[in-house]
Short mmCIF file of C-alpha atoms in Angstrom, two decimals:
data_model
loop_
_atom_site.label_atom_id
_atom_site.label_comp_id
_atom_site.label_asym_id
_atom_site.label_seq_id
_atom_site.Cartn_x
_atom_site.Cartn_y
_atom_site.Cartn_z
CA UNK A 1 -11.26 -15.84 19.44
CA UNK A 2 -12.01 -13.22 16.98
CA UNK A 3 -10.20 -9.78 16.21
CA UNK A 4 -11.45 -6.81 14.86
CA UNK A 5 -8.67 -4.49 12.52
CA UNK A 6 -9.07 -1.56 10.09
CA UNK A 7 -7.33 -1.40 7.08
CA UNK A 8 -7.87 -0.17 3.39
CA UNK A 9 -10.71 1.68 5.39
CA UNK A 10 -12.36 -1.28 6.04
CA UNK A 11 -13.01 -3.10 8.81
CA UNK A 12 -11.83 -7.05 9.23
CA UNK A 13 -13.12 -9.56 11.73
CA UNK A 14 -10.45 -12.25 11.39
CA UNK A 15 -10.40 -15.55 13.58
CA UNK A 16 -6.46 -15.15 13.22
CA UNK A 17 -4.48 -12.02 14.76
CA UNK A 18 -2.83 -9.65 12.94
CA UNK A 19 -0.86 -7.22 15.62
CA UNK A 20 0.45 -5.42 12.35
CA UNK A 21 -3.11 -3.89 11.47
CA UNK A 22 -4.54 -1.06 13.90
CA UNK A 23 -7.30 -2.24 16.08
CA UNK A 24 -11.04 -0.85 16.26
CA UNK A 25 -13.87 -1.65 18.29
CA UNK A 26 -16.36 -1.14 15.41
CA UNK A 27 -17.63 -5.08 16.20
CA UNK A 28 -20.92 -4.24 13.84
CA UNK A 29 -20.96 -5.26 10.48
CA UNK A 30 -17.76 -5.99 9.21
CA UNK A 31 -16.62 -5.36 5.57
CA UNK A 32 -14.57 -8.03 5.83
CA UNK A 33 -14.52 -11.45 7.60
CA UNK A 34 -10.88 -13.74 8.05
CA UNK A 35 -11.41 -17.69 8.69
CA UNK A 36 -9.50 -20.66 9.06
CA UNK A 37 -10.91 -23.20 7.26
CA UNK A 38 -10.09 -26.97 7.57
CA UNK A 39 -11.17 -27.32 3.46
CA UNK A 40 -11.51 -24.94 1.06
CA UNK A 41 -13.17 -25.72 -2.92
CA UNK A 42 -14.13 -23.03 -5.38
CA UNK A 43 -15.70 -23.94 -9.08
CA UNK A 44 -14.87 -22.03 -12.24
CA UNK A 45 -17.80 -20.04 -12.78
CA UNK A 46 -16.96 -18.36 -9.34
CA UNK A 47 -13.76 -17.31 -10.65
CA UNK A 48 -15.17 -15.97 -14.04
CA UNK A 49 -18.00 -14.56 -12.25
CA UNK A 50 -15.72 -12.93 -9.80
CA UNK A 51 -17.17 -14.22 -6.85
CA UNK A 52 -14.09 -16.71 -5.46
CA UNK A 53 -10.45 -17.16 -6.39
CA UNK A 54 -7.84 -19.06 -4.66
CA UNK A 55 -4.23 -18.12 -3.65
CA UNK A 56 -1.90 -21.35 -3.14
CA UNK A 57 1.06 -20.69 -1.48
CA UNK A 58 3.10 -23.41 -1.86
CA UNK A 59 3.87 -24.43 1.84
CA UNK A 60 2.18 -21.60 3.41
CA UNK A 61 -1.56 -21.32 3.13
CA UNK A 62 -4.42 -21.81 0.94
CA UNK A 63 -6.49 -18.42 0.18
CA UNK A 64 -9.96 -18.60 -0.45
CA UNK A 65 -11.51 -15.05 -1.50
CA UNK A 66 -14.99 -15.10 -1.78
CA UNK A 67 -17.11 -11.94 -3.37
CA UNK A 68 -14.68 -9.64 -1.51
CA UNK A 69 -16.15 -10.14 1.86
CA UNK A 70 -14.64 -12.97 3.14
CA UNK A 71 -10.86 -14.89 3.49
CA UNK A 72 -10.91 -18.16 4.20
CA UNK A 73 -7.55 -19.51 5.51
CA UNK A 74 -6.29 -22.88 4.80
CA UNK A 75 -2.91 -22.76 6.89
CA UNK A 76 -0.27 -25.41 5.33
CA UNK A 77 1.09 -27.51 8.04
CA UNK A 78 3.87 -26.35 10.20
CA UNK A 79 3.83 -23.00 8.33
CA UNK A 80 4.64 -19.75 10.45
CA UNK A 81 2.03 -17.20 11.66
CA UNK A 82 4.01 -14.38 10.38
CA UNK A 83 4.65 -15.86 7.18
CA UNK A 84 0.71 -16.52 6.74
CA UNK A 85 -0.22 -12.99 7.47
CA UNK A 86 2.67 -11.64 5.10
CA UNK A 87 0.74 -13.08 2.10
CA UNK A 88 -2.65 -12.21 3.78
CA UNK A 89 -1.49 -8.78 3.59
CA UNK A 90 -0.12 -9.09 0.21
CA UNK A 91 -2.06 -11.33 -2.18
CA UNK A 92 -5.40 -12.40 -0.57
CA UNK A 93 -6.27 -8.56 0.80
CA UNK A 94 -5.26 -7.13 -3.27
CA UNK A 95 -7.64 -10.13 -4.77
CA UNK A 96 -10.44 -9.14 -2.11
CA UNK A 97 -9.85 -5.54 -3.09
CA UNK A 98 -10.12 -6.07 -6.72
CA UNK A 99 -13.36 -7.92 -6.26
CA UNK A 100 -14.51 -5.14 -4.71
CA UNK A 101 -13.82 -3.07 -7.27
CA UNK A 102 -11.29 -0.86 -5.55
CA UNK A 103 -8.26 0.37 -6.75
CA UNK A 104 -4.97 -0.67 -4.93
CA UNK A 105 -1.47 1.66 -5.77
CA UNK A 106 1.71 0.80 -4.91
CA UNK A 107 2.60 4.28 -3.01
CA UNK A 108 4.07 5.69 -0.28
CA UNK A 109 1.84 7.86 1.55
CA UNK A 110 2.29 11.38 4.07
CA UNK A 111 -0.09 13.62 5.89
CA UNK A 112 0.63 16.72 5.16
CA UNK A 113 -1.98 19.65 5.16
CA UNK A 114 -5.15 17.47 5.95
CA UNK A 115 -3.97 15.76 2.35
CA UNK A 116 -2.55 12.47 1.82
CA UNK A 117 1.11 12.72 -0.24
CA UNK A 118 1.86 9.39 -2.43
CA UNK A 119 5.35 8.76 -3.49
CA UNK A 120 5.51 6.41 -6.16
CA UNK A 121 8.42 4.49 -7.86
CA UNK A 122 10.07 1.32 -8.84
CA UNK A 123 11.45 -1.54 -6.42
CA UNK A 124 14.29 0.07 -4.98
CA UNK A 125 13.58 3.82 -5.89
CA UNK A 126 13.64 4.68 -1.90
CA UNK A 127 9.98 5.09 -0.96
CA UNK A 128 10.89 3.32 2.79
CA UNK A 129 13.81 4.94 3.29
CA UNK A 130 12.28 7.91 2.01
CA UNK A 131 9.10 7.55 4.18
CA UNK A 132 11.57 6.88 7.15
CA UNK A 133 13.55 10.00 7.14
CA UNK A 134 10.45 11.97 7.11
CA UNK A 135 8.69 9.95 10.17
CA UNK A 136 12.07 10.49 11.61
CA UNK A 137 11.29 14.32 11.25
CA UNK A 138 8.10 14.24 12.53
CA UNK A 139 5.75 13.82 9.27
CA UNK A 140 2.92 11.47 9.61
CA UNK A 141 4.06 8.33 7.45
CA UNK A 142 1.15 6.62 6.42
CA UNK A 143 2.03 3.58 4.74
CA UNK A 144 5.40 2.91 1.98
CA UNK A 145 3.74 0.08 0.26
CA UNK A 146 0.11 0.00 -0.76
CA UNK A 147 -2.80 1.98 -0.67
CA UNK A 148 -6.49 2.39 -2.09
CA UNK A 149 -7.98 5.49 -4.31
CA UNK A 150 -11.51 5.25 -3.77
CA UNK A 151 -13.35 8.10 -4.82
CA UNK A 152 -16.43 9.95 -2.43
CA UNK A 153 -20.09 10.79 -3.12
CA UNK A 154 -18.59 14.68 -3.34
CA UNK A 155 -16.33 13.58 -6.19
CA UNK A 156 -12.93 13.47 -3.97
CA UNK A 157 -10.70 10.99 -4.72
CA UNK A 158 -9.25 10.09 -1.28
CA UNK A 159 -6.14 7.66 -0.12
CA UNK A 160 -6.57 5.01 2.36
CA UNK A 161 -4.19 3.52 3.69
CA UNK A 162 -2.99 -0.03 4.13
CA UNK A 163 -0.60 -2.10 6.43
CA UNK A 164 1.46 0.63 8.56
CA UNK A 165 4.80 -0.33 7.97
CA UNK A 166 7.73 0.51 6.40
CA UNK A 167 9.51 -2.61 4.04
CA UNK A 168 13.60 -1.30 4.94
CA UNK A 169 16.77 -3.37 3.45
CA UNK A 170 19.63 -4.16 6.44
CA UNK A 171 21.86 -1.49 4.58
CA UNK A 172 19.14 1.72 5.51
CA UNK A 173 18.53 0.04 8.68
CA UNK A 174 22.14 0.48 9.68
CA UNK A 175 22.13 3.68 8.77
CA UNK A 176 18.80 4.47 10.81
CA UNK A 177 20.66 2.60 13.42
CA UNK A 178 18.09 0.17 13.59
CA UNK A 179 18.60 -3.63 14.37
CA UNK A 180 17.26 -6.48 13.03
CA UNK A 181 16.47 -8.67 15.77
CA UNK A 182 13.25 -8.06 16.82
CA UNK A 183 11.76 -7.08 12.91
CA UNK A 184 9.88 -9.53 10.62
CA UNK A 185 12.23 -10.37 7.30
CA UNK A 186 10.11 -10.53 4.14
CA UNK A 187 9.45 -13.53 2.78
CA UNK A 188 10.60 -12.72 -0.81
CA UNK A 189 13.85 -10.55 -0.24
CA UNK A 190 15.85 -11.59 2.32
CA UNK A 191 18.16 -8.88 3.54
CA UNK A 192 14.96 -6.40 3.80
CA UNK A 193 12.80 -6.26 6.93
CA UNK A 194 9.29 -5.26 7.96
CA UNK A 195 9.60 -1.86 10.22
CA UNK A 196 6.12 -1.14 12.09
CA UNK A 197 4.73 2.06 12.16
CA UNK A 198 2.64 4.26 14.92
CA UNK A 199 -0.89 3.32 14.04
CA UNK A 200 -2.07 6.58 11.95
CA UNK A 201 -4.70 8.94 13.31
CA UNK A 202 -6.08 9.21 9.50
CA UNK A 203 -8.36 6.41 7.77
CA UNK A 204 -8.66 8.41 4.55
CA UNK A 205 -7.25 11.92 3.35
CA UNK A 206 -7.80 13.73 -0.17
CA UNK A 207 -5.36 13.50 -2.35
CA UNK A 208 -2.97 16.67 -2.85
CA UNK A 209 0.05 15.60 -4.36
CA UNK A 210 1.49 12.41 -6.24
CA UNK A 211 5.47 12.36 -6.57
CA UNK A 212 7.06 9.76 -8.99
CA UNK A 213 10.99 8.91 -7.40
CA UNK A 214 13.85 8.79 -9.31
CA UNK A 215 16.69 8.58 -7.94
CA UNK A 216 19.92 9.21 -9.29
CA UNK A 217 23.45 8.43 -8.75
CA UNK A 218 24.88 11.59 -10.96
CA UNK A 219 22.49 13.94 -8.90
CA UNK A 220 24.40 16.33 -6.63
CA UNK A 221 20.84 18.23 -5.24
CA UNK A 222 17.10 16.96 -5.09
CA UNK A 223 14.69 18.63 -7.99
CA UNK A 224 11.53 18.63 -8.02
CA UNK A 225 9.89 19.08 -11.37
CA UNK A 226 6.13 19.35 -12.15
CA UNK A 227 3.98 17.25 -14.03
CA UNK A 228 1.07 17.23 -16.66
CA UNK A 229 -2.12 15.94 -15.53
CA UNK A 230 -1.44 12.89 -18.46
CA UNK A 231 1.58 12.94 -16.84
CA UNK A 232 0.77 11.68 -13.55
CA UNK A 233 -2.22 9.98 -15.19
CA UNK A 234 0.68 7.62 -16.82
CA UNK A 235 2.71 7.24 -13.56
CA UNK A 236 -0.26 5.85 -11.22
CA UNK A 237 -1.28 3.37 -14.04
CA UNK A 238 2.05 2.61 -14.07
CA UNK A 239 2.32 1.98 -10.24
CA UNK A 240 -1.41 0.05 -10.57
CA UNK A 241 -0.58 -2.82 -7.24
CA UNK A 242 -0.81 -6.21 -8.68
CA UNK A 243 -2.03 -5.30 -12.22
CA UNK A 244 -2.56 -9.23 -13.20
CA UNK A 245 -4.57 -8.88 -9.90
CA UNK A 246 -6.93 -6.60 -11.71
CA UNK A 247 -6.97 -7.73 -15.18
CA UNK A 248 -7.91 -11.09 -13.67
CA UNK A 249 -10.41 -10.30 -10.57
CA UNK A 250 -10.94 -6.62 -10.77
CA UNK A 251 -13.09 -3.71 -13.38
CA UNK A 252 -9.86 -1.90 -15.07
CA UNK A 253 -12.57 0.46 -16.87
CA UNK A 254 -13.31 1.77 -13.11
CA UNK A 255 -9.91 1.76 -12.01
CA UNK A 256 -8.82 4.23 -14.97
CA UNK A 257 -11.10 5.91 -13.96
CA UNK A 258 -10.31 6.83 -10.62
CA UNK A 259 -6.88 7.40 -11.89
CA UNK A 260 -7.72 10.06 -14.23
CA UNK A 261 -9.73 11.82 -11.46
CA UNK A 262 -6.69 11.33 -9.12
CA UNK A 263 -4.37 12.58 -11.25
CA UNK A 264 -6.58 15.43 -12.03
CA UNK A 265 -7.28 16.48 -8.52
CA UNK A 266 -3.54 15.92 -7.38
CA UNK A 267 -0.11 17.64 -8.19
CA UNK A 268 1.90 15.67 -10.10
CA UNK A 269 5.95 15.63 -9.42
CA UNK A 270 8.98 14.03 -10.74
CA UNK A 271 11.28 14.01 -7.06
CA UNK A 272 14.76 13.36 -8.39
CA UNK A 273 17.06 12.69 -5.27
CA UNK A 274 20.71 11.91 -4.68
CA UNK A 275 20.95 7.83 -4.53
CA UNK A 276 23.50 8.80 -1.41
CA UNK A 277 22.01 7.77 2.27
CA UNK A 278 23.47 10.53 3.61
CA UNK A 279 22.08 12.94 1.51
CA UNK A 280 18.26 11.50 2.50
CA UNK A 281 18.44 14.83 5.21
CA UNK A 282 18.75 17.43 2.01
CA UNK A 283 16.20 15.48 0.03
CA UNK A 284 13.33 15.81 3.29
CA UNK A 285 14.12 19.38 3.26
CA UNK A 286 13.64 20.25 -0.49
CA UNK A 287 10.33 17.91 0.44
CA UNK A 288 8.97 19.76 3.63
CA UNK A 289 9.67 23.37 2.27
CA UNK A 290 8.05 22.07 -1.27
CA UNK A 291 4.76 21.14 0.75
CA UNK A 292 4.91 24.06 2.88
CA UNK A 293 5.20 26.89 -0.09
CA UNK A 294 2.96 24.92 -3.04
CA UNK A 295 -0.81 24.96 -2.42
CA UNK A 296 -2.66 21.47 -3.79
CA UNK A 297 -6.27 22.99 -3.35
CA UNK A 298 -8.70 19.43 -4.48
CA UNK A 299 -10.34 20.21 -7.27
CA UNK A 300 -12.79 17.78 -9.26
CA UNK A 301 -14.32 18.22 -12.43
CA UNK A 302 -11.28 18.61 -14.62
CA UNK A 303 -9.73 16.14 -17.41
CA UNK A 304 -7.02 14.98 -18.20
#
Protein backbone atom coordinates (compact mmCIF):
# COMPACT_ATOMS: atom_id res chain seq x y z
CA UNK A 1 0.00 0.00 0.00
CA UNK A 2 1.35 3.32 -0.78
CA UNK A 3 0.74 6.85 0.91
CA UNK A 4 0.95 10.08 -0.41
CA UNK A 5 2.17 13.16 2.34
CA UNK A 6 3.37 16.77 1.90
CA UNK A 7 6.03 18.07 3.71
CA UNK A 8 9.04 20.56 3.23
CA UNK A 9 6.61 21.47 0.27
CA UNK A 10 7.16 18.43 -1.28
CA UNK A 11 5.27 15.71 -1.94
CA UNK A 12 6.29 11.92 -0.62
CA UNK A 13 4.93 8.63 -1.89
CA UNK A 14 6.13 6.32 0.89
CA UNK A 15 5.31 2.45 1.01
CA UNK A 16 5.34 3.06 4.93
CA UNK A 17 2.68 5.45 6.76
CA UNK A 18 3.44 8.36 8.36
CA UNK A 19 -0.02 9.69 10.17
CA UNK A 20 2.31 12.60 11.49
CA UNK A 21 2.70 14.25 7.91
CA UNK A 22 -0.54 15.95 6.30
CA UNK A 23 -2.02 13.98 3.53
CA UNK A 24 -2.55 15.11 -0.26
CA UNK A 25 -4.04 13.55 -3.11
CA UNK A 26 -1.45 15.02 -5.54
CA UNK A 27 -0.69 11.03 -6.69
CA UNK A 28 1.33 12.60 -9.94
CA UNK A 29 4.83 12.89 -9.85
CA UNK A 30 6.15 12.75 -6.58
CA UNK A 31 9.25 14.71 -5.38
CA UNK A 32 9.91 12.19 -3.24
CA UNK A 33 9.52 8.36 -3.10
CA UNK A 34 9.80 6.16 0.61
CA UNK A 35 10.68 2.23 0.21
CA UNK A 36 11.35 -0.61 2.22
CA UNK A 37 14.01 -2.35 0.96
CA UNK A 38 15.07 -5.94 1.91
CA UNK A 39 19.06 -4.79 0.96
CA UNK A 40 20.43 -1.70 0.60
CA UNK A 41 24.49 -1.00 -0.92
CA UNK A 42 25.82 2.38 -1.92
CA UNK A 43 29.66 2.85 -3.35
CA UNK A 44 31.86 5.82 -2.51
CA UNK A 45 31.75 7.79 -5.50
CA UNK A 46 27.90 8.11 -4.81
CA UNK A 47 28.61 9.65 -1.63
CA UNK A 48 31.32 12.10 -2.99
CA UNK A 49 29.24 12.69 -5.92
CA UNK A 50 26.28 13.36 -3.77
CA UNK A 51 24.07 11.04 -5.25
CA UNK A 52 23.57 8.29 -2.11
CA UNK A 53 24.46 8.30 1.56
CA UNK A 54 23.44 5.97 4.19
CA UNK A 55 22.03 6.56 7.74
CA UNK A 56 22.64 3.43 10.17
CA UNK A 57 20.74 3.51 13.06
CA UNK A 58 22.01 1.17 15.21
CA UNK A 59 18.92 -1.12 15.92
CA UNK A 60 16.49 0.89 14.08
CA UNK A 61 16.79 1.16 10.34
CA UNK A 62 19.11 1.44 7.56
CA UNK A 63 18.66 4.81 5.39
CA UNK A 64 19.45 4.79 1.94
CA UNK A 65 19.19 8.44 0.29
CA UNK A 66 19.60 8.41 -3.18
CA UNK A 67 20.00 11.87 -5.37
CA UNK A 68 17.33 13.38 -3.08
CA UNK A 69 14.44 11.65 -4.62
CA UNK A 70 14.23 8.58 -3.04
CA UNK A 71 14.46 6.77 0.80
CA UNK A 72 15.00 3.47 0.85
CA UNK A 73 14.15 1.82 4.22
CA UNK A 74 16.00 -1.02 5.63
CA UNK A 75 13.88 -1.60 8.95
CA UNK A 76 16.19 -3.42 11.73
CA UNK A 77 14.39 -6.34 13.09
CA UNK A 78 11.86 -5.98 15.77
CA UNK A 79 12.36 -2.18 15.65
CA UNK A 80 9.16 0.08 16.28
CA UNK A 81 7.21 1.94 13.53
CA UNK A 82 7.29 5.08 15.45
CA UNK A 83 10.78 4.90 16.22
CA UNK A 84 11.58 4.35 12.33
CA UNK A 85 9.65 7.34 11.24
CA UNK A 86 11.25 9.54 14.14
CA UNK A 87 14.64 9.25 12.36
CA UNK A 88 12.88 9.36 8.88
CA UNK A 89 11.76 12.65 9.92
CA UNK A 90 14.96 13.63 11.40
CA UNK A 91 18.08 12.38 9.61
CA UNK A 92 17.11 10.72 6.27
CA UNK A 93 14.46 13.76 5.21
CA UNK A 94 17.68 16.61 6.28
CA UNK A 95 20.26 14.31 4.06
CA UNK A 96 17.54 14.19 1.15
CA UNK A 97 17.11 17.90 1.63
CA UNK A 98 20.68 18.74 1.48
CA UNK A 99 21.07 16.77 -1.70
CA UNK A 100 18.64 18.76 -3.00
CA UNK A 101 20.23 21.64 -2.32
CA UNK A 102 17.73 23.12 0.08
CA UNK A 103 18.28 24.78 3.10
CA UNK A 104 16.84 23.23 6.37
CA UNK A 105 16.62 25.79 9.80
CA UNK A 106 16.02 24.76 12.98
CA UNK A 107 12.94 27.32 13.69
CA UNK A 108 9.82 27.66 15.04
CA UNK A 109 7.41 28.95 12.67
CA UNK A 110 3.77 31.30 12.92
CA UNK A 111 1.34 32.65 10.41
CA UNK A 112 0.85 35.83 11.03
CA UNK A 113 -0.11 38.48 8.31
CA UNK A 114 0.07 36.09 5.20
CA UNK A 115 4.00 35.85 6.55
CA UNK A 116 5.64 33.02 8.10
CA UNK A 117 7.32 34.11 11.80
CA UNK A 118 10.56 31.84 12.74
CA UNK A 119 11.64 31.73 16.28
CA UNK A 120 14.97 30.53 16.60
CA UNK A 121 17.14 29.44 19.62
CA UNK A 122 19.15 26.91 21.43
CA UNK A 123 17.89 23.39 22.85
CA UNK A 124 15.86 24.43 25.59
CA UNK A 125 15.36 28.23 24.75
CA UNK A 126 11.33 27.56 24.68
CA UNK A 127 10.45 27.51 20.97
CA UNK A 128 7.58 24.50 21.85
CA UNK A 129 6.40 25.90 24.70
CA UNK A 130 6.56 29.09 23.08
CA UNK A 131 4.80 27.88 19.86
CA UNK A 132 2.19 26.22 22.27
CA UNK A 133 0.98 29.18 24.13
CA UNK A 134 0.40 30.94 20.97
CA UNK A 135 -1.63 27.89 19.20
CA UNK A 136 -3.30 27.95 22.51
CA UNK A 137 -4.34 31.62 21.60
CA UNK A 138 -5.38 31.00 18.38
CA UNK A 139 -2.09 31.74 16.14
CA UNK A 140 -1.44 29.36 13.39
CA UNK A 141 1.68 27.27 14.71
CA UNK A 142 3.38 25.99 11.89
CA UNK A 143 6.02 23.80 12.93
CA UNK A 144 8.69 24.28 16.40
CA UNK A 145 11.39 22.24 14.90
CA UNK A 146 12.52 22.45 11.30
CA UNK A 147 11.82 24.18 8.32
CA UNK A 148 13.13 25.00 4.66
CA UNK A 149 14.12 28.65 3.11
CA UNK A 150 13.85 28.14 -0.42
CA UNK A 151 13.85 31.13 -2.34
CA UNK A 152 11.07 31.89 -5.55
CA UNK A 153 11.54 32.83 -9.22
CA UNK A 154 10.25 36.57 -7.87
CA UNK A 155 13.23 36.65 -5.48
CA UNK A 156 11.07 35.82 -2.15
CA UNK A 157 12.59 33.84 0.20
CA UNK A 158 9.66 31.79 1.58
CA UNK A 159 9.36 29.18 4.75
CA UNK A 160 8.04 25.79 4.36
CA UNK A 161 7.25 23.97 6.76
CA UNK A 162 8.11 20.54 8.08
CA UNK A 163 6.63 17.83 10.48
CA UNK A 164 3.57 19.64 12.38
CA UNK A 165 4.34 19.05 15.76
CA UNK A 166 5.38 20.48 18.70
CA UNK A 167 8.64 18.49 20.66
CA UNK A 168 7.17 19.49 24.68
CA UNK A 169 9.19 18.19 27.96
CA UNK A 170 6.59 16.43 30.77
CA UNK A 171 7.25 19.65 32.95
CA UNK A 172 5.31 22.22 30.08
CA UNK A 173 3.01 19.48 29.45
CA UNK A 174 1.77 19.61 33.01
CA UNK A 175 1.44 22.92 32.90
CA UNK A 176 -0.61 22.82 29.49
CA UNK A 177 -2.42 20.17 31.35
CA UNK A 178 -1.59 17.78 28.87
CA UNK A 179 -0.93 13.97 29.50
CA UNK A 180 1.41 11.78 28.31
CA UNK A 181 -0.31 8.72 27.53
CA UNK A 182 -1.38 8.81 24.26
CA UNK A 183 1.95 11.14 22.84
CA UNK A 184 5.05 9.65 21.12
CA UNK A 185 8.36 10.16 23.58
CA UNK A 186 11.44 11.11 21.56
CA UNK A 187 13.82 8.81 21.05
CA UNK A 188 16.82 10.91 22.26
CA UNK A 189 15.37 12.80 25.41
CA UNK A 190 13.29 10.95 27.38
CA UNK A 191 11.07 13.07 29.56
CA UNK A 192 10.04 15.20 26.26
CA UNK A 193 7.17 14.13 24.01
CA UNK A 194 5.98 14.58 20.44
CA UNK A 195 2.63 16.92 20.56
CA UNK A 196 0.75 16.81 17.00
CA UNK A 197 -0.43 19.72 15.49
CA UNK A 198 -3.72 20.70 13.24
CA UNK A 199 -2.42 20.06 9.78
CA UNK A 200 -1.63 23.83 8.53
CA UNK A 201 -3.65 25.46 5.77
CA UNK A 202 -0.16 27.08 4.49
CA UNK A 203 2.57 25.05 2.37
CA UNK A 204 4.84 28.08 2.08
CA UNK A 205 4.61 31.83 3.38
CA UNK A 206 7.24 34.79 2.86
CA UNK A 207 9.25 35.45 5.37
CA UNK A 208 8.46 38.63 7.65
CA UNK A 209 10.14 38.27 10.75
CA UNK A 210 13.00 36.03 12.36
CA UNK A 211 13.17 36.21 16.35
CA UNK A 212 16.31 34.73 18.10
CA UNK A 213 14.99 33.45 22.01
CA UNK A 214 16.70 34.12 24.93
CA UNK A 215 15.39 33.49 27.74
CA UNK A 216 16.29 34.66 30.98
CA UNK A 217 15.93 33.82 34.52
CA UNK A 218 16.77 37.60 35.89
CA UNK A 219 14.09 38.96 33.35
CA UNK A 220 11.03 40.40 35.10
CA UNK A 221 9.18 41.56 31.44
CA UNK A 222 9.65 40.24 27.75
CA UNK A 223 11.82 42.80 25.35
CA UNK A 224 11.98 42.73 22.20
CA UNK A 225 14.99 44.33 20.64
CA UNK A 226 15.76 44.77 16.89
CA UNK A 227 18.37 43.47 14.88
CA UNK A 228 20.93 44.34 12.04
CA UNK A 229 20.48 42.65 8.87
CA UNK A 230 24.29 40.90 9.75
CA UNK A 231 22.66 40.43 12.72
CA UNK A 232 20.09 38.03 11.86
CA UNK A 233 22.35 36.97 8.99
CA UNK A 234 24.62 35.46 12.02
CA UNK A 235 21.65 33.96 13.97
CA UNK A 236 20.11 31.73 10.99
CA UNK A 237 23.68 30.43 10.15
CA UNK A 238 23.85 29.83 13.51
CA UNK A 239 20.51 27.84 13.69
CA UNK A 240 21.67 26.07 10.05
CA UNK A 241 19.60 22.19 10.90
CA UNK A 242 22.20 19.57 10.84
CA UNK A 243 25.20 21.69 9.68
CA UNK A 244 27.57 18.38 9.32
CA UNK A 245 24.45 17.44 7.22
CA UNK A 246 25.39 20.17 4.82
CA UNK A 247 29.03 20.40 4.92
CA UNK A 248 28.89 16.69 4.06
CA UNK A 249 25.82 16.22 1.46
CA UNK A 250 24.68 19.70 0.79
CA UNK A 251 26.12 23.31 -1.39
CA UNK A 252 26.90 25.70 1.80
CA UNK A 253 27.82 28.48 -0.94
CA UNK A 254 23.87 28.30 -1.83
CA UNK A 255 22.72 27.97 1.53
CA UNK A 256 24.52 31.38 2.61
CA UNK A 257 23.05 32.51 0.24
CA UNK A 258 19.58 32.16 0.90
CA UNK A 259 20.41 33.24 4.34
CA UNK A 260 21.65 36.56 3.47
CA UNK A 261 18.51 37.12 1.32
CA UNK A 262 16.39 35.88 4.31
CA UNK A 263 17.83 37.88 6.64
CA UNK A 264 17.59 40.77 4.34
CA UNK A 265 13.97 40.44 3.50
CA UNK A 266 12.97 39.59 7.23
CA UNK A 267 12.96 41.58 10.62
CA UNK A 268 15.38 40.50 12.75
CA UNK A 269 14.60 40.31 16.78
CA UNK A 270 16.29 39.39 19.90
CA UNK A 271 12.79 38.08 22.10
CA UNK A 272 14.13 38.05 25.64
CA UNK A 273 11.39 36.33 27.88
CA UNK A 274 10.98 35.49 31.54
CA UNK A 275 12.33 31.64 31.93
CA UNK A 276 8.98 31.46 34.36
CA UNK A 277 5.99 29.11 32.81
CA UNK A 278 3.67 31.21 34.12
CA UNK A 279 4.80 34.19 32.70
CA UNK A 280 4.55 32.40 28.91
CA UNK A 281 0.81 34.50 28.88
CA UNK A 282 2.82 38.10 29.18
CA UNK A 283 5.47 36.96 26.76
CA UNK A 284 2.43 35.98 23.80
CA UNK A 285 1.12 39.34 24.45
CA UNK A 286 4.31 41.52 24.04
CA UNK A 287 4.42 38.91 20.80
CA UNK A 288 0.83 39.42 19.29
CA UNK A 289 0.75 43.29 19.88
CA UNK A 290 4.58 43.35 18.41
CA UNK A 291 3.18 41.66 15.10
CA UNK A 292 0.12 43.60 15.08
CA UNK A 293 1.83 47.32 15.35
CA UNK A 294 5.37 46.52 13.27
CA UNK A 295 4.94 46.23 9.48
CA UNK A 296 7.56 43.45 7.81
CA UNK A 297 6.73 44.60 4.13
CA UNK A 298 9.19 41.65 1.86
CA UNK A 299 11.56 43.36 0.27
CA UNK A 300 14.39 41.78 -2.03
CA UNK A 301 17.24 43.31 -3.48
CA UNK A 302 19.02 44.56 -0.40
CA UNK A 303 22.46 43.33 1.32
CA UNK A 304 23.51 42.61 4.09
Amino acid sequence: MRYCYRAYGLTLHSEIACPELPETDAWDRPDVVITLASTITATEADRENHIADIADIADIALFHIVKGREILIRPAPGARAEDIRQYLYGVALTALLYQRDDSPIHAGAIAVGGQAHLFCGESGAGKSTLMTQLRLRGVDVLCDDVGVLRQGADGVMRFYHGVPRVKLWRDALEHFGIGTAALQRDLTRIDKFHLPLDAAAFDALPIGSIFGLQPRQEVDSPAIVALSPRQTFELLMRNTYRPRLLRRLGFPAQHTLRVVAAANQGAGFVFHRPWDLDRLDTCVDALVSHLAITPTPVTVGATA
